[in-house]
């Protein structure tokens, strides 16, 4: 027969308190989704609408593995600002989704994505 002594150091009544002085900010958008949005924005802004007609524009992001097809691009000018509204699919590791977006040419000659929302 073996004998020994067992000591318990688990005293839950004397545990450390939760540190509530630490706060966190909002959770940023996942980097791969931002990269996909940039890829889509670039495809929309570089499309030659005169030659494109009603043809879809495929896009792919090699860094995330996502891909999709832009089915609609419509350009409009409002108050001197050139914008393009578009509809695209996004095939990614988390599923397939359809998005509506809008990108506009800003003062420095760059296209800025001003809307990118998932359709239900």
Coordinates of C-alpha atoms in Angstrom, one line a residue:
X1 CA 0.0 0.0 0.0
X2 CA 1.2 3.4 -0.9
X3 CA 0.8 6.3 1.3
X4 CA 1.5 9.9 0.6
X5 CA 0.1 13.3 1.2
X6 CA -1.9 15.4 -1.1
X7 CA -2.0 19.2 -0.8
X8 CA -4.4 21.4 -2.7
X9 CA -3.3 24.8 -3.8
X10 CA -6.7 25.5 -5.5
X11 CA -8.2 28.1 -3.2
X12 CA -11.0 29.7 -5.4
X13 CA -12.0 32.0 -2.6
X14 CA -8.7 33.8 -3.0
X15 CA -8.5 34.2 -6.8
X16 CA -7.4 37.3 -8.5
X17 CA -10.0 39.8 -9.6
X18 CA -10.8 40.5 -13.2
X19 CA -8.9 43.5 -14.6
X20 CA -11.6 45.8 -15.9
X21 CA -9.3 48.7 -16.6
X22 CA -8.4 47.2 -20.0
X23 CA -10.7 48.2 -22.9
X24 CA -10.7 47.2 -26.5
X25 CA -11.7 49.1 -29.7
X26 CA -14.0 47.9 -32.4
X27 CA -13.0 44.9 -34.4
X28 CA -11.5 45.9 -37.7
X29 CA -12.6 44.4 -41.0
X30 CA -10.8 41.2 -41.9
X31 CA -7.8 42.0 -44.1
X32 CA -8.8 39.5 -46.8
X33 CA -12.1 41.2 -47.2
X34 CA -10.4 44.6 -47.5
X35 CA -8.1 43.1 -50.1
X36 CA -11.0 41.7 -52.1
X37 CA -12.8 45.1 -51.9
X38 CA -9.6 46.7 -53.3
X39 CA -9.4 44.1 -56.1
X40 CA -13.1 44.7 -57.0
X41 CA -12.7 48.5 -56.9
X42 CA -9.7 48.2 -59.3
X43 CA -11.7 46.0 -61.7
X44 CA -14.7 48.4 -61.7
X45 CA -12.6 51.6 -62.1
X46 CA -10.4 50.2 -64.8
X47 CA -13.2 48.7 -66.9
X48 CA -13.6 50.3 -70.4
X49 CA -17.4 50.8 -70.3
X50 CA -17.5 51.7 -74.0
X51 CA -16.0 48.4 -75.1
X52 CA -17.5 46.3 -72.3
X53 CA -21.2 46.7 -73.2
X54 CA -23.2 44.3 -71.1
X55 CA -20.4 41.7 -70.7
X56 CA -19.5 40.6 -67.2
X57 CA -16.1 41.4 -65.7
X58 CA -14.4 38.5 -63.9
X59 CA -12.1 39.3 -61.0
X60 CA -9.8 37.2 -58.8
X61 CA -7.6 37.9 -55.8
X62 CA -4.6 35.6 -55.8
X63 CA -3.6 36.6 -52.2
X64 CA -7.0 35.6 -50.7
X65 CA -8.2 33.0 -53.2
X66 CA -11.4 34.8 -53.7
X67 CA -13.0 35.4 -57.1
X68 CA -16.2 36.7 -58.6
X69 CA -18.0 38.3 -61.5
X70 CA -19.1 41.9 -61.8
X71 CA -22.4 41.7 -63.6
X72 CA -23.4 45.3 -63.7
X73 CA -21.4 48.6 -63.9
X74 CA -23.2 51.9 -64.3
X75 CA -21.4 55.2 -64.4
X76 CA -23.0 58.5 -63.4
X77 CA -21.8 62.1 -62.8
X78 CA -23.4 64.0 -60.0
X79 CA -22.2 67.5 -58.9
X80 CA -19.1 66.9 -61.1
X81 CA -18.1 63.7 -59.3
X82 CA -17.8 60.5 -61.4
X83 CA -19.1 57.4 -59.8
X84 CA -19.7 53.8 -60.8
X85 CA -22.3 51.6 -59.2
X86 CA -21.8 47.9 -59.6
X87 CA -23.1 44.4 -58.6
X88 CA -20.7 41.6 -58.1
X89 CA -20.5 38.1 -56.7
X90 CA -17.8 37.0 -54.3
X91 CA -16.8 33.3 -54.1
X92 CA -14.6 32.8 -51.0
X93 CA -13.8 30.3 -48.3
X94 CA -16.8 31.5 -46.3
X95 CA -19.3 31.0 -49.1
X96 CA -20.7 32.8 -52.1
X97 CA -22.4 36.2 -51.7
X98 CA -23.7 39.0 -53.9
X99 CA -22.7 42.6 -53.2
X100 CA -23.8 46.0 -54.3
X101 CA -21.1 48.7 -54.4
X102 CA -20.3 52.2 -55.5
X103 CA -16.9 53.7 -56.1
X104 CA -16.2 57.4 -56.9
X105 CA -13.3 59.3 -58.4
X106 CA -12.0 61.6 -55.6
X107 CA -10.0 64.8 -55.9
X108 CA -6.6 63.2 -56.1
X109 CA -7.5 61.1 -59.1
X110 CA -8.0 57.9 -57.1
X111 CA -11.1 55.8 -57.0
X112 CA -12.6 55.4 -53.5
X113 CA -15.0 52.7 -52.5
X114 CA -17.9 54.6 -50.9
X115 CA -20.4 51.7 -50.5
X116 CA -19.9 47.9 -50.4
X117 CA -22.8 46.0 -48.9
X118 CA -23.9 42.4 -49.1
X119 CA -27.2 41.7 -50.6
X120 CA -29.5 39.2 -49.0

